[in-house]
Coordinates of C-alpha atoms in Angstrom, one line a residue:
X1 CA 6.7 -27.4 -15.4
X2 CA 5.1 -26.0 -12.5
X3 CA 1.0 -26.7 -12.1
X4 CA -1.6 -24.8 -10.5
X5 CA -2.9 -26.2 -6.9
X6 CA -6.3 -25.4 -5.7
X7 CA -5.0 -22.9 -3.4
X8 CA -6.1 -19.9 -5.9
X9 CA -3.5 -17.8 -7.0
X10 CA -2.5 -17.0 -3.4
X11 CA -1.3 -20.8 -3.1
X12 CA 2.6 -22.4 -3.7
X13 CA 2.8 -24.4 -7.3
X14 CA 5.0 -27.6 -7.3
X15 CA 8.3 -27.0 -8.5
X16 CA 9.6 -28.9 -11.5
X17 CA 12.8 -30.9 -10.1
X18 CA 14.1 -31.6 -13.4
X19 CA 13.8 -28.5 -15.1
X20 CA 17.8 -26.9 -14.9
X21 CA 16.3 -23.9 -13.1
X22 CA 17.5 -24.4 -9.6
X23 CA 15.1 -25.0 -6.9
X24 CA 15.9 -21.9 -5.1
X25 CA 15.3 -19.5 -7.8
X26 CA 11.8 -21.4 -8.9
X27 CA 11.0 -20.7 -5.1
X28 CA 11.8 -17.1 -5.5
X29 CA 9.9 -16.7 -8.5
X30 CA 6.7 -18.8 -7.2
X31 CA 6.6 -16.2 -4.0
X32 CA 7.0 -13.2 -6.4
X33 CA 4.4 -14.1 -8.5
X34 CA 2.2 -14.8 -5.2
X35 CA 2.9 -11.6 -3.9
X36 CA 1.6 -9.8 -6.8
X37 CA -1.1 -12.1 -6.6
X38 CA -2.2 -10.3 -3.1
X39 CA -0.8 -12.9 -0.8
X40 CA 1.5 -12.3 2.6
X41 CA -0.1 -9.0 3.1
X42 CA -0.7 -10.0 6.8
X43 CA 2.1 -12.3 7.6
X44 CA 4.9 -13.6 5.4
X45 CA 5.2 -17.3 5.7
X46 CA 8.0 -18.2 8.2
X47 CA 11.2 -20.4 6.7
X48 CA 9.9 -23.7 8.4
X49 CA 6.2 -23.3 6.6
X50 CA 8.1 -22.7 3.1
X51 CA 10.0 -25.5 3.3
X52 CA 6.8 -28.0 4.2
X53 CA 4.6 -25.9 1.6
X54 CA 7.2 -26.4 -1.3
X55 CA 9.1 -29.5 0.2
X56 CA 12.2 -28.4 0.1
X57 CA 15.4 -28.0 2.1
X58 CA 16.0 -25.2 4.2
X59 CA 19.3 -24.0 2.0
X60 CA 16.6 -23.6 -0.4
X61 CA 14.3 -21.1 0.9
X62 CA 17.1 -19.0 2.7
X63 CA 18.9 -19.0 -1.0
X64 CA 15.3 -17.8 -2.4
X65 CA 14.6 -15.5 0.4
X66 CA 18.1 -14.3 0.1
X67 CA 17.1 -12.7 -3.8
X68 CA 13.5 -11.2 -2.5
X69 CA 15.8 -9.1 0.5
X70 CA 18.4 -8.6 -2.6
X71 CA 15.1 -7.4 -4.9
X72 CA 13.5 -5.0 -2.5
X73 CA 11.0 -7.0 -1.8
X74 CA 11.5 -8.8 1.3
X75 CA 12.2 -7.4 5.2
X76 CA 14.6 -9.4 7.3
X77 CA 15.4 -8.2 11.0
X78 CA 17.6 -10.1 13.6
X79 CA 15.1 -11.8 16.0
X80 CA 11.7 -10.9 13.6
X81 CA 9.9 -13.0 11.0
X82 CA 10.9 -11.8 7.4
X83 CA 7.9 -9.5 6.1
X84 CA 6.7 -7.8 2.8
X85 CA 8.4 -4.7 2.1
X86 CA 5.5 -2.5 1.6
X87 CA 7.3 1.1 2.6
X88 CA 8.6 1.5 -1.5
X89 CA 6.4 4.0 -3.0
X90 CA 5.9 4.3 -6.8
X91 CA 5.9 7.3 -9.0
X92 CA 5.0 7.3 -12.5
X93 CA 7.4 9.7 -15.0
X94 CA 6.2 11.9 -17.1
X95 CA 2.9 13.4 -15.7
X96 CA 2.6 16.1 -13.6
X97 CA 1.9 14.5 -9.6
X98 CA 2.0 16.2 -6.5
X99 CA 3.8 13.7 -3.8
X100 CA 1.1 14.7 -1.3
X101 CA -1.7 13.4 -3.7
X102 CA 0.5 10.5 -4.7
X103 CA 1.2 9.2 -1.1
X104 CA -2.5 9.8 0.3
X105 CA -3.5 7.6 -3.0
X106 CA -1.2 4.7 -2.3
X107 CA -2.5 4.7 1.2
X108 CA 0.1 6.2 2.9
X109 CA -0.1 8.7 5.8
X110 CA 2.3 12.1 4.5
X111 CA 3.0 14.3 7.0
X112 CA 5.8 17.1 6.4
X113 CA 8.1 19.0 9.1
X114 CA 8.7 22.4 7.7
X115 CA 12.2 23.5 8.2
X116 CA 11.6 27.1 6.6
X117 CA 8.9 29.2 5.2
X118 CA 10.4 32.8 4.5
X119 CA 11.2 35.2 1.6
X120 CA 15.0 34.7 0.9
X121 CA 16.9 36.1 -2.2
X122 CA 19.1 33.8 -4.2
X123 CA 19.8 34.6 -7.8
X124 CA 20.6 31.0 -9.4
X125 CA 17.4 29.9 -8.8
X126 CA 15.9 33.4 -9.7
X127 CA 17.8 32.8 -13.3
X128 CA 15.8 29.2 -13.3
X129 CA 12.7 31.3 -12.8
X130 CA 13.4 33.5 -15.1
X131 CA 13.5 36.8 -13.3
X132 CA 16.5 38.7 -12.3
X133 CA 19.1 38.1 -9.8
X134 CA 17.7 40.4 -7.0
X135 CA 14.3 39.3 -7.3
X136 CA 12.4 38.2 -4.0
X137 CA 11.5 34.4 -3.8
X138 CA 9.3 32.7 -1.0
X139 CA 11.2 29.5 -0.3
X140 CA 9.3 26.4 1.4
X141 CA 11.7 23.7 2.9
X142 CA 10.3 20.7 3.9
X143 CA 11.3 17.0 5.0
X144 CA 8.5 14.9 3.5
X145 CA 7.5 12.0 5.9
X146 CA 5.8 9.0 4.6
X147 CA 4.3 6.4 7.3
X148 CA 6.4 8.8 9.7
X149 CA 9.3 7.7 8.5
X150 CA 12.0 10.1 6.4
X151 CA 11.1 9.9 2.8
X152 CA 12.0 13.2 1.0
X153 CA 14.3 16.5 1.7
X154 CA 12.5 18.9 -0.4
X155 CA 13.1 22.5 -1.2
X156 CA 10.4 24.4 -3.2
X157 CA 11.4 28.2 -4.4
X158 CA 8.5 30.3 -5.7
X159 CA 8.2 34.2 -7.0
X160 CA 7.0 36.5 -4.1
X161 CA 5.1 38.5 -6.0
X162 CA 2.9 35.5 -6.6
X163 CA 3.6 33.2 -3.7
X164 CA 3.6 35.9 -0.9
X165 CA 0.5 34.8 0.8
X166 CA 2.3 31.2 1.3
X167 CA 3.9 32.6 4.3
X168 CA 1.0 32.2 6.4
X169 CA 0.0 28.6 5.9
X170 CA 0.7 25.6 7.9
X171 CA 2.4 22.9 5.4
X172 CA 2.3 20.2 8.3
X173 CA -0.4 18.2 6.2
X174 CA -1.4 19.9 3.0
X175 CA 0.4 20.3 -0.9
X176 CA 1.8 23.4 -2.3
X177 CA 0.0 22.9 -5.6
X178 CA -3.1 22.9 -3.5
X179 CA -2.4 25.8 -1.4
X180 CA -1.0 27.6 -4.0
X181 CA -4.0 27.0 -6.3
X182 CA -6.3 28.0 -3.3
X183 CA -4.6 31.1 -1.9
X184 CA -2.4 32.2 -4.8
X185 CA -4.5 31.3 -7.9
X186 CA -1.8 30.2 -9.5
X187 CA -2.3 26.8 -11.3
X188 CA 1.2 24.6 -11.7
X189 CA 0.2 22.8 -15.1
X190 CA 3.1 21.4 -16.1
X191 CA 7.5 21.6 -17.0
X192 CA 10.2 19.1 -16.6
X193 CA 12.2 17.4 -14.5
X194 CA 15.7 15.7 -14.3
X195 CA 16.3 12.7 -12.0
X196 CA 20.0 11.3 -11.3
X197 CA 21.7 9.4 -8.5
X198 CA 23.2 11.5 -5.6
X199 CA 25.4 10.6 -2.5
X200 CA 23.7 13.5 0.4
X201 CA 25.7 15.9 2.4
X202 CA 26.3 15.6 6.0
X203 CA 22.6 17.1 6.4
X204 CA 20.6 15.8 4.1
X205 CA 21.6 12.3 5.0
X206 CA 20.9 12.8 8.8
X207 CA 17.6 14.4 8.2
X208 CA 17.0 11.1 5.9
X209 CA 18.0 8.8 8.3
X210 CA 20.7 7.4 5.6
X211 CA 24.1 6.0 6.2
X212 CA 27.3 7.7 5.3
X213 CA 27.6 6.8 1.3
X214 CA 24.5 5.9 0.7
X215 CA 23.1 7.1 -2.4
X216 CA 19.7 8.9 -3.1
X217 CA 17.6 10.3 -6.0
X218 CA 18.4 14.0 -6.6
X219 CA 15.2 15.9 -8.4
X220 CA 15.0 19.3 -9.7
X221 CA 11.7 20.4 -11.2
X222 CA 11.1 22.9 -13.0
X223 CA 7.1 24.1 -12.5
X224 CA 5.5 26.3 -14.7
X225 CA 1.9 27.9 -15.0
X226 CA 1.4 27.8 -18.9
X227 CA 4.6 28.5 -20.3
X228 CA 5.5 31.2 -17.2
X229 CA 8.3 29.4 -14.8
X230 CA 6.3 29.5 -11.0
X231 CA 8.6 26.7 -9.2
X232 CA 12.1 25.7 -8.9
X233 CA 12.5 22.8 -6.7
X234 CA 15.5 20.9 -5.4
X235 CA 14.2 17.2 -3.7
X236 CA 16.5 14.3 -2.3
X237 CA 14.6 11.6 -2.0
X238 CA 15.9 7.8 -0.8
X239 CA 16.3 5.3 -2.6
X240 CA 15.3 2.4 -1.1
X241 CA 11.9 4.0 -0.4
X242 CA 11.0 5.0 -4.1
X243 CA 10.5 3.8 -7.3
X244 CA 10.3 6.0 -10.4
X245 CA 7.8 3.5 -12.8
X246 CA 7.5 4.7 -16.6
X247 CA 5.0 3.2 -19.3
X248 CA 5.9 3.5 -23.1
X249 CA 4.5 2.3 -26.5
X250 CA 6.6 2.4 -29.5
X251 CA 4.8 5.7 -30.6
X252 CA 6.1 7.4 -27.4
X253 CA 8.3 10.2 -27.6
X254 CA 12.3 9.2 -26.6
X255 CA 13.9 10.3 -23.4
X256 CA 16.5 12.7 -24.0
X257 CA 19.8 11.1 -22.6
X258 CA 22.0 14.1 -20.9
X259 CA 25.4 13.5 -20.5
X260 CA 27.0 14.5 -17.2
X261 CA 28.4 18.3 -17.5
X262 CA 32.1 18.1 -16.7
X263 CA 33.4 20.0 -13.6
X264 CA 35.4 23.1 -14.7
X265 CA 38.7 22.9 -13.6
X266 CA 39.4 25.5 -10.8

């Protein structure tokens, strides 16, 4: 049984040497439960502190520290202190969010590098859209930056004949929801969206900053304006930078489970 010290919630609690929990993983869970508590946020304790604080052997806090790096939750760099892991960004399913918003609301600085703003023609996506093959799209791609660092390859494809004056903004700091609100009039209200894992191409891991193999988040969303189809976008986004979170109740509606299409044989 572990007991409260006067610390606060921000303070270690003793662990219980007799319970068959080992010591390591009641350490772990002690600093996980202080961290959502609000503690470490300026420094994360060094080894030598945790093992006076909790009176314990060194093995002990490595093996503990060991599971927060394994979690996600801890930073550990040859020749620095170990450190909260605070680049993760969460995204809640099933609403409608705008990444821009999302970032700038969790604190985070967005910035974006545009890699092409144009008209293009491209008739999958224009069969997403719901218009025919030929039709002209304005296509915005973009590699989403989050505390400057890579967080997102995104590719947004929109219907000239609505999205035209697009072509003249500067996407640098701004959302397309907003800009296409503001110069378009066109009001993305909601649609649907399939998330599954993904290993990048060549490009797409080199704009990411990822290492060959390493696997991502693929996104495509489908955007619509009522029940009129405004958006197709295709978004890679790393892994070990964001977290999808989702909330039920036991009146929620189920999540429709696809099963992978099979490749056609060629």
């Amino acid at each position: 049984m572990t007991t409260e010290p006067p610390h606060g919630a921000h303070g270690p609690r003793t662990l219980d040497r007799r319970s068959p929990l080992p010591l390591w993983a009641q350490l772990s869970a002690d600093l996980r439960r202080r961290m959502e508590a609000g503690a470490f946020r300026e420094e994360f304790p060094a080894e030598h502190r945790l093992t006076g604080e909790y009176e314990v052997s060194r093995h002990t806090v490595r093996e503990a520290l060991r599971k927060l790096r394994a979690d996600g939750l801890v930073i550990a760099e040859r020749g620095r202190t170990s450190r909260l892991d605070t680049r993760r960004i969460q995204q809640p399913l099933g609403s409608l969010y705008s990444l821009f918003r999302e970032l700038e609301g969790q604190g985070v600085e967005q910035r974006s590098e545009v890699l092409r703003l144009e008209r293009t023609v491209d008739g999958t996506v224009a069969g997403h859209l719901g218009l025919v093959p030929e039709a002209p799209l304005v296509v915005l791609e973009r590699l989403r930056l989050a505390d400057g660092e890579p967080l997102a390859h995104d590719t947004a494809y929109l219907p000239a004949e609505s999205a035209e004056p697009l072509l003249d903004t500067d996407f640098g700091h701004t959302s397309l929801y907003g800009e296409l609100t503001r110069r378009c009039g066109v009001k993305v209200t909601g649609g649907r969206e399939r998330i599954q894992p993904f290993l990048p191409d060549i490009r797409q891991a080199w704009l990411l900053g990822l290492a060959d193999r390493e696997a991502a988040f693929a996104i495509e969303r489908l955007g619509q304006a009522g029940e009129r189809p405004v958006e197709w976008r295709e978004t890679v986004v790393r892994g070990d930078r964001f977290t999808f979170v989702a909330e039920w109740s036991d009146d929620s509606r189920a999540v429709a489970l696809a099963p992978r299409a099979s490749c056609p044989s060629s």
